[in-house]
Short mmCIF file of C-alpha atoms in Angstrom, two decimals:
data_model
loop_
_atom_site.label_atom_id
_atom_site.label_comp_id
_atom_site.label_asym_id
_atom_site.label_seq_id
_atom_site.Cartn_x
_atom_site.Cartn_y
_atom_site.Cartn_z
CA MET A 1170 15.93 11.80 -21.18
CA PHE A 1171 12.22 12.80 -22.76
CA TYR A 1172 9.86 11.07 -25.69
CA ARG A 1173 6.25 12.06 -26.71
CA ASN A 1174 4.06 8.82 -27.72
CA HIS A 1175 1.78 9.29 -29.92
CA LYS A 1176 -1.27 10.89 -28.29
CA GLY A 1177 1.66 13.65 -27.80
CA VAL A 1178 1.96 12.21 -23.93
CA ASN A 1179 5.35 12.42 -22.62
CA PHE A 1180 6.76 9.16 -20.78
CA ILE A 1181 10.17 8.55 -19.97
CA LYS A 1182 12.38 6.32 -21.57
CA GLU A 1183 14.94 4.27 -19.29
CA LYS A 1184 16.76 1.05 -18.92
CA LYS A 1185 14.62 -1.41 -17.53
CA GLU A 1186 15.99 -2.60 -14.30
CA TYR A 1187 12.86 -4.79 -13.10
CA GLY A 1188 11.09 -8.74 -13.93
CA LEU A 1189 7.55 -10.06 -12.43
CA TRP A 1190 9.47 -11.15 -9.06
CA THR A 1191 10.48 -7.71 -8.41
CA ALA A 1192 7.50 -6.45 -9.44
CA THR A 1193 4.88 -9.08 -7.76
CA SER A 1194 7.09 -8.67 -4.54
CA MET A 1195 6.48 -5.13 -4.24
CA ILE A 1196 2.53 -5.95 -4.11
CA ILE A 1197 3.10 -9.13 -1.75
CA GLY A 1198 5.26 -6.87 0.67
CA ILE A 1199 3.40 -4.07 0.93
CA CYS A 1200 0.04 -5.21 1.47
CA VAL A 1201 1.43 -7.39 3.61
CA GLY A 1202 3.25 -6.05 6.16
CA SER A 1203 2.71 -5.69 10.18
CA GLY A 1204 -1.41 -5.56 10.11
CA ILE A 1205 -1.82 -9.10 9.21
CA PHE A 1206 -0.13 -10.06 12.36
CA PHE A 1207 -2.53 -8.36 14.57
CA LYS A 1208 -5.52 -8.68 12.71
CA VAL A 1209 -6.77 -12.15 13.57
CA ASP A 1210 -8.34 -11.07 17.51
CA ASP A 1211 -9.86 -7.98 15.85
CA ILE A 1212 -11.62 -10.15 13.20
CA LEU A 1213 -12.73 -13.30 15.21
CA LEU A 1214 -14.84 -10.53 17.66
CA PHE A 1215 -16.24 -8.24 14.92
CA THR A 1216 -17.63 -11.81 13.37
CA GLY A 1217 -17.56 -13.54 17.02
CA GLY A 1218 -15.76 -15.46 16.50
CA LYS A 1219 -17.11 -17.53 14.00
CA ILE A 1220 -14.48 -18.45 11.74
CA TYR A 1221 -16.21 -19.13 8.40
CA LEU A 1222 -17.75 -15.00 9.09
CA GLY A 1223 -13.83 -14.53 8.77
CA ILE A 1224 -13.25 -16.12 5.89
CA LEU A 1225 -16.17 -14.39 4.13
CA VAL A 1226 -14.97 -11.72 5.86
CA PHE A 1227 -11.16 -11.76 4.97
CA ILE A 1228 -12.17 -12.60 0.42
CA ILE A 1229 -14.54 -9.91 0.31
CA GLY A 1230 -11.95 -7.54 1.84
CA ALA A 1231 -9.52 -8.93 -0.98
CA LEU A 1232 -12.71 -7.55 -3.02
CA SER A 1233 -11.11 -4.17 -3.60
CA ILE A 1234 -7.23 -4.98 -4.74
CA ILE A 1235 -8.10 -8.23 -6.34
CA PHE A 1236 -10.61 -7.56 -8.91
CA GLY A 1237 -9.17 -3.46 -9.17
CA SER A 1238 -5.18 -4.08 -9.71
CA ILE A 1239 -6.98 -7.57 -12.71
CA SER A 1240 -9.37 -3.93 -13.92
CA LEU A 1241 -6.71 -1.49 -13.88
CA THR A 1242 -4.73 -4.54 -16.06
CA ASN A 1243 -6.68 -3.11 -19.17
CA LEU A 1244 -5.15 0.54 -18.69
CA ALA A 1245 -1.14 -1.47 -17.93
CA THR A 1246 -1.56 -3.15 -21.48
CA LEU A 1247 -2.33 0.35 -23.48
CA THR A 1248 -0.08 2.72 -22.25
CA ASP A 1249 3.73 3.77 -22.14
CA GLY A 1250 3.23 6.12 -19.59
CA THR A 1251 5.43 7.36 -16.18
CA GLY A 1252 4.03 7.58 -12.53
CA GLY A 1253 1.95 4.84 -12.30
CA MET A 1254 -1.66 6.07 -11.85
CA VAL A 1255 -0.64 9.10 -12.98
CA ALA A 1256 -0.61 7.59 -16.25
CA TYR A 1257 -3.80 6.04 -16.40
CA PHE A 1258 -5.54 9.27 -15.20
CA GLU A 1259 -3.45 11.18 -18.57
CA GLU A 1260 -4.22 8.90 -20.92
CA PHE A 1261 -7.79 8.22 -19.95
CA TYR A 1262 -8.83 11.32 -18.62
CA SER A 1263 -6.83 14.25 -18.66
CA LYS A 1264 -3.72 15.71 -18.25
CA LYS A 1265 -4.94 18.10 -15.66
CA LEU A 1266 -6.94 14.96 -12.92
CA ALA A 1267 -3.74 13.94 -13.61
CA SER A 1268 -1.18 16.15 -12.30
CA ALA A 1269 -3.95 16.55 -9.25
CA PHE A 1270 -3.41 12.98 -8.16
CA GLY A 1271 0.21 12.73 -8.61
CA TRP A 1272 0.26 15.74 -6.28
CA TYR A 1273 -2.08 14.39 -3.74
CA GLN A 1274 0.38 10.40 -4.55
CA THR A 1275 3.79 12.50 -4.13
CA PHE A 1276 2.93 14.98 -1.07
CA LEU A 1277 0.82 12.70 0.89
CA TYR A 1278 -0.02 8.99 0.06
CA TYR A 1279 3.59 7.88 -0.10
CA PRO A 1280 5.29 9.61 3.08
CA THR A 1281 2.65 9.64 5.25
CA VAL A 1282 2.67 5.53 4.66
CA THR A 1283 6.30 5.40 4.60
CA VAL A 1284 6.38 7.52 8.12
CA VAL A 1285 4.02 5.53 10.01
CA VAL A 1286 5.64 2.50 8.43
CA ALA A 1287 9.70 3.79 9.51
CA TRP A 1288 7.94 4.76 13.34
CA ALA A 1289 6.45 0.56 13.40
CA SER A 1290 9.93 -1.03 12.49
CA GLY A 1291 11.03 1.36 15.12
CA ILE A 1292 8.29 -0.05 17.53
CA TYR A 1293 9.35 -3.97 16.70
CA THR A 1294 12.43 -3.49 17.18
CA ILE A 1295 12.78 -1.66 20.53
CA LEU A 1296 10.66 -5.11 21.12
CA LEU A 1297 12.53 -7.46 19.94
CA LEU A 1298 15.61 -5.72 20.88
CA ASN A 1299 13.80 -5.56 24.21
CA LEU A 1300 14.60 -1.58 24.51
CA PRO A 1301 13.51 1.08 26.41
CA ASP A 1302 9.96 1.46 24.74
CA SER A 1303 9.98 5.74 24.78
CA LEU A 1304 8.01 7.39 21.49
CA ASP A 1305 11.44 9.00 20.86
CA LEU A 1306 13.68 6.50 20.82
CA GLN A 1307 10.73 4.67 18.44
CA MET A 1308 10.85 7.59 15.98
CA GLY A 1309 14.26 7.72 15.97
CA ILE A 1310 15.03 4.20 15.69
CA GLY A 1311 12.61 4.32 12.54
CA LEU A 1312 14.37 7.82 11.27
CA GLY A 1313 17.33 5.97 10.67
CA TYR A 1314 15.79 1.94 8.69
CA LEU A 1315 14.19 5.80 6.48
CA LEU A 1316 17.11 6.71 5.82
CA PHE A 1317 18.69 3.12 4.93
CA PHE A 1318 16.32 2.91 2.32
CA TYR A 1319 16.11 5.93 0.56
CA ALA A 1320 20.18 5.80 0.57
CA LEU A 1321 20.36 1.97 -0.73
CA ASN A 1322 17.71 2.82 -3.26
CA ILE A 1323 18.98 5.82 -4.53
CA LEU A 1324 22.43 4.10 -4.87
CA SER A 1325 21.31 1.10 -6.73
CA LYS A 1326 17.52 0.31 -7.80
CA HIS A 1327 18.99 -3.24 -8.35
CA LEU A 1328 19.88 -3.73 -4.39
CA GLY A 1329 16.80 -1.95 -3.49
CA GLY A 1330 14.72 -4.14 -5.57
CA ARG A 1331 16.84 -7.42 -4.68
CA PHE A 1332 15.75 -6.54 -0.51
CA GLN A 1333 12.16 -6.33 -2.20
CA VAL A 1334 11.63 -9.98 -3.20
CA ILE A 1335 13.52 -11.23 -0.01
CA SER A 1336 11.77 -9.67 2.43
CA SER A 1337 8.50 -10.35 0.68
CA VAL A 1338 9.61 -14.12 0.42
CA ALA A 1339 11.25 -14.37 3.83
CA LYS A 1340 7.60 -12.06 5.62
CA LEU A 1341 5.88 -14.86 4.40
CA ILE A 1342 7.67 -18.38 5.73
CA PRO A 1343 6.09 -17.61 9.13
CA LEU A 1344 2.62 -16.93 7.64
CA ILE A 1345 2.27 -20.14 5.49
CA GLY A 1346 4.23 -22.24 8.06
CA ILE A 1347 1.65 -21.91 10.21
CA GLY A 1348 -1.17 -23.10 7.98
CA LEU A 1349 1.10 -25.94 7.64
CA ILE A 1350 1.92 -27.12 10.56
CA ALA A 1351 -1.56 -27.03 11.46
CA LEU A 1352 -2.74 -29.16 9.08
CA PHE A 1353 -0.76 -31.76 11.20
CA TRP A 1354 -1.62 -30.49 14.84
CA LYS A 1355 -3.14 -32.57 16.64
CA GLN A 1356 -2.58 -30.75 20.74
CA SER A 1357 -5.93 -29.33 21.70
CA THR A 1358 -6.56 -25.29 22.13
CA PRO A 1359 -4.14 -23.58 25.27
CA ALA A 1360 -6.00 -22.78 28.26
CA ILE A 1361 -6.61 -19.39 28.37
CA PRO A 1362 -5.52 -17.70 31.05
CA THR A 1363 -7.37 -17.52 34.53
CA ASP A 1364 -6.32 -13.30 34.55
CA ILE A 1365 -8.08 -12.73 31.43
CA PRO A 1366 -11.37 -12.32 30.96
CA LEU A 1367 -13.22 -15.01 28.24
CA GLN A 1368 -14.26 -13.90 24.79
CA PRO A 1369 -16.74 -16.98 24.27
CA VAL A 1370 -19.01 -17.41 20.97
CA GLN A 1371 -21.66 -15.75 20.19
CA ASP A 1372 -24.43 -15.14 17.79
CA VAL A 1373 -23.29 -11.00 16.78
CA GLY A 1374 -26.61 -11.05 13.87
CA TRP A 1375 -25.09 -8.12 10.88
CA GLY A 1376 -22.26 -7.19 12.92
CA TRP A 1377 -19.26 -8.79 11.30
CA LEU A 1378 -19.94 -6.44 8.93
CA ALA A 1379 -17.76 -4.20 10.77
CA ALA A 1380 -14.67 -6.18 10.27
CA LEU A 1381 -14.94 -5.74 6.64
CA ALA A 1382 -13.31 -2.14 6.63
CA PRO A 1383 -9.88 -2.54 8.87
CA MET A 1384 -9.52 -6.16 6.87
CA ALA A 1385 -10.06 -3.39 3.21
CA PHE A 1386 -7.41 -1.56 5.45
CA SER A 1387 -4.98 -4.20 5.35
CA TYR A 1388 -4.83 -4.79 1.53
CA ASP A 1389 -4.14 -1.51 0.70
CA GLY A 1390 -0.27 -0.56 -0.95
CA TRP A 1391 -0.81 -2.61 -4.14
CA PRO A 1392 -0.88 0.99 -6.85
CA ILE A 1393 2.35 1.84 -6.02
CA ALA A 1394 3.52 -0.87 -8.10
CA LEU A 1395 2.38 0.59 -10.90
CA SER A 1396 4.99 3.72 -9.96
CA ILE A 1397 7.96 0.99 -11.42
CA SER A 1398 6.15 -0.45 -14.63
CA HIS A 1399 7.77 1.91 -17.37
CA GLU A 1400 11.11 0.32 -15.53
CA VAL A 1401 9.83 -3.45 -15.35
CA LYS A 1402 10.93 -4.59 -18.36
CA ASN A 1403 7.60 -5.96 -21.40
CA SER A 1404 6.37 -4.17 -19.21
CA LYS A 1405 2.68 -5.00 -21.28
CA LYS A 1406 2.84 -8.27 -20.26
CA ILE A 1407 4.43 -8.49 -17.09
CA MET A 1408 2.32 -6.14 -14.96
CA PRO A 1409 -0.83 -7.39 -15.54
CA LEU A 1410 1.00 -10.58 -14.39
CA ALA A 1411 2.49 -8.99 -11.37
CA LEU A 1412 -1.67 -7.54 -11.03
CA THR A 1413 -3.79 -10.87 -11.10
CA ILE A 1414 -0.64 -12.79 -9.74
CA GLY A 1415 0.45 -10.98 -5.66
CA PRO A 1416 -3.15 -9.95 -5.09
CA LEU A 1417 -3.87 -13.72 -5.36
CA ILE A 1418 -1.04 -14.91 -3.18
CA VAL A 1419 -1.66 -11.98 -0.35
CA LEU A 1420 -4.90 -13.87 0.10
CA GLY A 1421 -4.36 -17.15 -0.57
CA VAL A 1422 -1.02 -16.07 2.29
CA TYR A 1423 -4.02 -13.85 4.61
CA LEU A 1424 -6.50 -16.92 4.33
CA THR A 1425 -3.23 -19.41 4.89
CA TYR A 1426 -2.63 -18.34 8.75
CA PHE A 1427 -5.87 -17.48 10.05
CA LEU A 1428 -6.67 -21.35 9.33
CA GLY A 1429 -3.83 -21.87 11.25
CA MET A 1430 -4.25 -19.80 13.73
CA THR A 1431 -7.41 -20.68 14.51
CA HIS A 1432 -6.28 -24.19 14.05
CA ILE A 1433 -3.97 -24.24 16.82
CA LEU A 1434 -5.06 -21.51 19.05
CA GLY A 1435 -9.10 -21.34 19.06
CA SER A 1436 -11.25 -18.49 18.03
CA GLU A 1437 -12.09 -18.08 22.11
CA TYR A 1438 -8.40 -17.98 23.47
CA ILE A 1439 -7.25 -15.13 20.71
CA MET A 1440 -10.05 -13.26 21.46
CA SER A 1441 -9.71 -13.52 24.93
CA VAL A 1442 -5.90 -12.97 24.55
CA GLY A 1443 -5.99 -10.50 22.12
CA ASN A 1444 -2.33 -10.03 20.53
CA GLY A 1445 -0.76 -11.54 23.07
CA ALA A 1446 -1.69 -15.32 20.72
CA VAL A 1447 0.73 -14.28 18.06
CA THR A 1448 3.55 -14.21 20.48
CA THR A 1449 1.93 -17.74 21.55
CA ILE A 1450 2.05 -19.51 18.96
CA GLY A 1451 5.69 -18.80 18.01
CA ASP A 1452 6.25 -20.58 21.84
CA LEU A 1453 3.91 -23.44 20.94
CA LEU A 1454 5.76 -24.30 17.91
CA ILE A 1455 8.99 -22.82 17.97
CA GLY A 1456 10.20 -22.90 21.74
CA PRO A 1457 10.94 -20.14 24.79
CA SER A 1458 13.16 -18.38 21.74
CA GLY A 1459 9.35 -18.26 19.75
CA LYS A 1460 8.86 -15.25 20.54
CA THR A 1461 11.65 -13.45 19.35
CA ILE A 1462 11.97 -15.29 15.80
CA LEU A 1463 8.45 -14.30 14.92
CA LEU A 1464 8.81 -10.92 15.91
CA LEU A 1465 12.10 -10.85 13.62
CA PHE A 1466 9.86 -11.96 11.12
CA VAL A 1467 7.17 -9.02 11.04
CA LEU A 1468 10.53 -7.27 11.71
CA ILE A 1469 11.30 -7.46 8.44
CA SER A 1470 8.16 -7.38 7.31
CA ILE A 1471 7.98 -3.25 7.68
CA LEU A 1472 10.70 -3.27 6.47
CA GLY A 1473 10.06 -4.80 3.29
CA VAL A 1474 6.69 -2.66 3.30
CA VAL A 1475 9.29 0.98 4.00
CA ASN A 1476 11.46 -0.23 1.09
CA GLY A 1477 8.85 -0.94 -1.45
CA VAL A 1478 7.17 2.41 -0.60
CA ILE A 1479 10.06 4.38 -0.88
CA LEU A 1480 11.26 2.50 -4.38
CA GLY A 1481 8.17 3.53 -5.72
CA HIS A 1482 8.40 7.10 -4.46
CA LEU A 1483 11.26 7.92 -5.74
CA ARG A 1484 9.82 7.71 -8.98
CA MET A 1485 6.20 10.38 -8.47
CA PRO A 1486 8.91 13.86 -8.69
CA TYR A 1487 10.64 12.41 -11.67
CA ALA A 1488 7.53 11.30 -13.49
CA LEU A 1489 5.65 15.29 -13.33
CA VAL A 1490 8.32 16.53 -14.35
CA ALA A 1491 8.20 14.32 -17.47
CA LYS A 1492 4.16 15.47 -17.98
CA GLN A 1493 4.92 19.31 -17.25
CA MET A 1494 3.23 19.20 -13.82
CA PHE A 1495 5.77 19.62 -11.38
CA PRO A 1496 8.81 22.43 -11.93
CA GLN A 1497 11.36 21.63 -13.56
CA PRO A 1498 15.25 21.94 -12.12
CA LYS A 1499 17.28 24.43 -13.23
CA ASN A 1500 20.04 23.49 -15.06
CA LYS A 1501 19.63 19.49 -14.23
CA THR A 1502 19.03 17.56 -17.81
CA THR A 1503 20.94 14.66 -17.30
CA GLN A 1504 18.70 11.42 -16.28
CA LYS A 1505 20.77 10.64 -13.28
CA SER A 1506 20.65 14.87 -12.17
CA GLN A 1507 17.16 14.87 -12.63
CA GLU A 1508 16.63 11.20 -10.01
CA PHE A 1509 18.75 13.00 -7.79
CA TYR A 1510 16.10 15.83 -7.53
CA SER A 1511 13.36 14.07 -7.59
CA ALA A 1512 14.86 11.65 -4.88
CA MET A 1513 15.67 14.81 -2.75
CA ILE A 1514 11.71 15.48 -2.85
CA SER A 1515 10.88 12.41 -1.82
CA LEU A 1516 13.17 12.29 0.78
CA GLY A 1517 12.31 16.22 1.57
CA THR A 1518 8.70 15.35 1.47
CA ALA A 1519 9.03 12.61 3.91
CA LEU A 1520 10.93 14.43 6.79
CA THR A 1521 8.90 16.67 6.57
CA TRP A 1522 6.49 14.24 7.80
CA TYR A 1523 8.08 12.30 9.97
CA LEU A 1524 8.31 15.66 11.61
CA ILE A 1525 4.51 16.38 11.83
CA HIS A 1526 3.99 12.93 12.86
CA TYR A 1527 6.20 13.04 15.82
CA ILE A 1528 4.67 16.17 17.23
CA THR A 1529 0.83 14.68 16.77
CA GLN A 1530 2.44 11.59 18.38
CA LYS A 1531 3.94 13.57 21.00
CA PHE A 1532 1.13 16.11 21.47
CA GLY A 1533 -1.97 13.32 21.23
CA LEU A 1534 -2.89 15.79 18.48
CA LEU A 1535 -4.27 12.92 16.36
CA LYS A 1536 -6.15 10.54 18.55
CA THR A 1537 -7.46 7.18 17.22
CA GLY A 1538 -4.61 7.12 14.27
CA ASP A 1539 -2.09 8.37 12.62
CA VAL A 1540 -0.69 11.22 10.09
CA SER A 1541 -1.59 7.98 6.96
CA GLU A 1542 -5.10 7.83 7.47
CA ILE A 1543 -5.15 11.76 5.75
CA ALA A 1544 -4.80 10.10 2.23
CA ILE A 1545 -5.72 6.10 2.61
CA VAL A 1546 -9.90 6.56 2.46
CA PHE A 1547 -9.36 9.17 -0.21
CA GLY A 1548 -7.35 7.50 -2.77
CA TYR A 1549 -10.18 5.71 -2.87
CA PHE A 1550 -12.43 8.29 -4.84
CA TYR A 1551 -9.39 8.16 -7.69
CA TYR A 1552 -9.23 4.93 -8.07
CA MET A 1553 -12.66 4.03 -8.55
CA MET A 1554 -12.64 6.30 -11.42
CA LEU A 1555 -10.14 4.18 -12.67
CA TYR A 1556 -12.96 1.16 -11.80
CA VAL A 1557 -15.54 3.34 -13.83
CA LYS A 1558 -13.63 4.12 -16.76
CA VAL A 1559 -12.13 0.58 -17.60
CA LEU A 1560 -16.48 -0.34 -17.26
CA HIS A 1561 -17.04 2.95 -19.87
CA MET A 1562 -14.46 0.92 -22.09
CA TYR A 1563 -15.29 -2.10 -21.93
CA LEU A 1564 -19.47 -0.42 -22.43
CA LYS A 1565 -18.36 1.16 -25.19
CA LYS A 1566 -16.18 -2.74 -26.79
CA GLN A 1567 -13.28 -1.65 -26.95
CA LEU A 1568 -12.49 -3.57 -24.28
CA THR A 1569 -13.83 -7.14 -25.06
CA ASN A 1570 -12.94 -9.40 -22.04
CA VAL A 1571 -15.83 -9.66 -19.83
CA PHE A 1572 -14.21 -10.98 -16.87
CA THR A 1573 -11.78 -8.16 -16.94
CA GLY A 1574 -13.36 -5.30 -18.51
CA LEU A 1575 -17.08 -5.98 -16.76
CA VAL A 1576 -16.91 -8.30 -14.19
CA ALA A 1577 -13.81 -7.32 -12.22
CA PRO A 1578 -14.43 -2.99 -12.30
CA ILE A 1579 -17.97 -3.92 -11.19
CA LEU A 1580 -16.90 -6.16 -7.87
CA ALA A 1581 -13.96 -3.03 -7.90
CA ILE A 1582 -16.09 -0.32 -7.42
CA ILE A 1583 -18.26 -2.75 -4.40
CA GLY A 1584 -15.48 -3.01 -2.41
CA GLY A 1585 -13.87 1.00 -2.66
CA LEU A 1586 -17.20 1.86 -2.09
CA ILE A 1587 -16.65 -0.22 1.96
CA ILE A 1588 -13.55 0.93 2.24
CA LEU A 1589 -14.72 4.78 1.69
CA VAL A 1590 -17.75 3.74 3.98
CA GLY A 1591 -16.27 1.55 6.66
CA GLY A 1592 -13.84 5.11 6.92
CA VAL A 1593 -16.05 8.04 7.42
CA SER A 1594 -17.71 6.29 9.34
CA SER A 1595 -15.30 4.61 12.04
CA ASN A 1596 -14.39 8.83 12.15
CA PRO A 1597 -15.72 11.48 9.87
CA LYS A 1598 -14.51 14.15 12.37
CA SER A 1599 -11.31 13.41 11.21
CA MET A 1600 -12.05 12.72 7.37
CA ILE A 1601 -13.39 15.39 7.38
CA ILE A 1602 -10.75 17.19 7.15
CA PHE A 1603 -8.56 15.10 6.06
CA PHE A 1604 -10.26 15.03 2.84
CA VAL A 1605 -9.86 19.04 2.78
CA ILE A 1606 -6.49 18.50 3.37
CA CYS A 1607 -6.15 15.74 0.77
CA SER A 1608 -8.26 18.47 -2.31
CA ALA A 1609 -6.53 21.22 -1.30
CA PHE A 1610 -3.15 19.55 -2.83
CA CYS A 1611 -4.90 18.38 -5.58
CA PHE A 1612 -6.34 21.68 -6.68
CA ILE A 1613 -2.49 22.48 -6.09
CA GLY A 1614 -1.77 20.17 -9.32
CA PHE A 1615 -4.75 20.77 -10.71
CA ASN A 1616 -4.45 23.88 -11.01
CA TYR A 1617 -0.21 24.38 -11.46
CA TYR A 1618 -1.11 22.41 -14.50
CA LYS A 1619 -3.48 24.47 -16.35
CA LYS A 1620 -1.49 27.42 -15.13
CA ARG A 1621 1.77 26.08 -16.78
CA HIS A 1622 -0.52 24.81 -19.58
CA ILE A 1623 -1.80 28.38 -20.46
CA THR A 1624 2.14 29.67 -20.39
CA LEU A 1625 4.37 27.97 -21.87
CA LYS A 1626 4.17 25.58 -25.54
CA PRO A 1627 4.21 21.68 -25.41
CA ASN A 1628 7.44 20.20 -26.32
#
């Protein structure tokens, strides 16, 4: 059932299913995907093998998530609205802009991220089970995972939330474990195979800045946790805690793994061997079965991302219907029927993008990336609008905390600009096309609410 708050904004009153652990694990589980296992060599190559520069890159790359989420804790305590960031735009900007952002998230951001990560789960399943590698098999396995986690979350919110906690804990084991083992590691670094060209430590000048963009992408996904805020017990207290604790844990885990890898293997080995360094560390620490065990943890890590994004996407159409930003289903007035309607839209959108992704990969239509690039960079335009709003509220003395209202949004804006500049400069032509597509969906959402507002009276 839909309700209105004191400002006339619709919200959904429903049973509170989740607590601090689920909200925090969504942030950790979505941000810590498979990328971190294979990012260390890239970071070191950009920084010339300088470990201290690598640490600096991790810290700077974390600005957008840590300070962005801390900034939004101000907004999380001031609204009960559904839809995560959609509620923030509705409450603090306008309903038309909120509708535009909601359509962007529903039809671009969530589904494209979901299908690409599901595809990745198929890739790592093939590696784990030593199956014949082909795009068709990758996509087939990924589709199976996609449908399984949709069914899991549709049938039981509790089971979906429980898996998110379990997968988040599981993926932290190898990351933290490698860092802890490194504290007591006394062996010398392994020799670089003779058939692999040596990548020596060298001075790269300001070239290390190139590592900021890919590192920033590895932190992406944290806003998805905001979509379940209305289903979190005591959300005005819990969500600010989750938005602060989660990102700090992510940064700590990343640094622990990075320092552990470089201590055990050495910069030159990691840069020279590349992604193969991941399996090397498994062999050194565990033995011949180390590669298999590490790949299993990577797969669990990816599946945690799939589950987390689906968990967030399922709520979006439901929230938009409540706000009159999306067509109301006919003869579906109960909460369960509304949730099913929302789930079918989410699933249908994901399957559509899954087919599009398959076609682009099959025929090489996107030479340098995948369909998720359509939405990831574009989202930071919206995120920075919220950071600016927090800063404006502080200057108007509507907020009083200097750190969360002034320092955090300024640093978050800097982090967002890094992502925008890095993303656009990495592939200007593709990004222009992607931005046009994203803008088109935003315009449809904006225009839909505008026309509905003219033709329909508020409830």
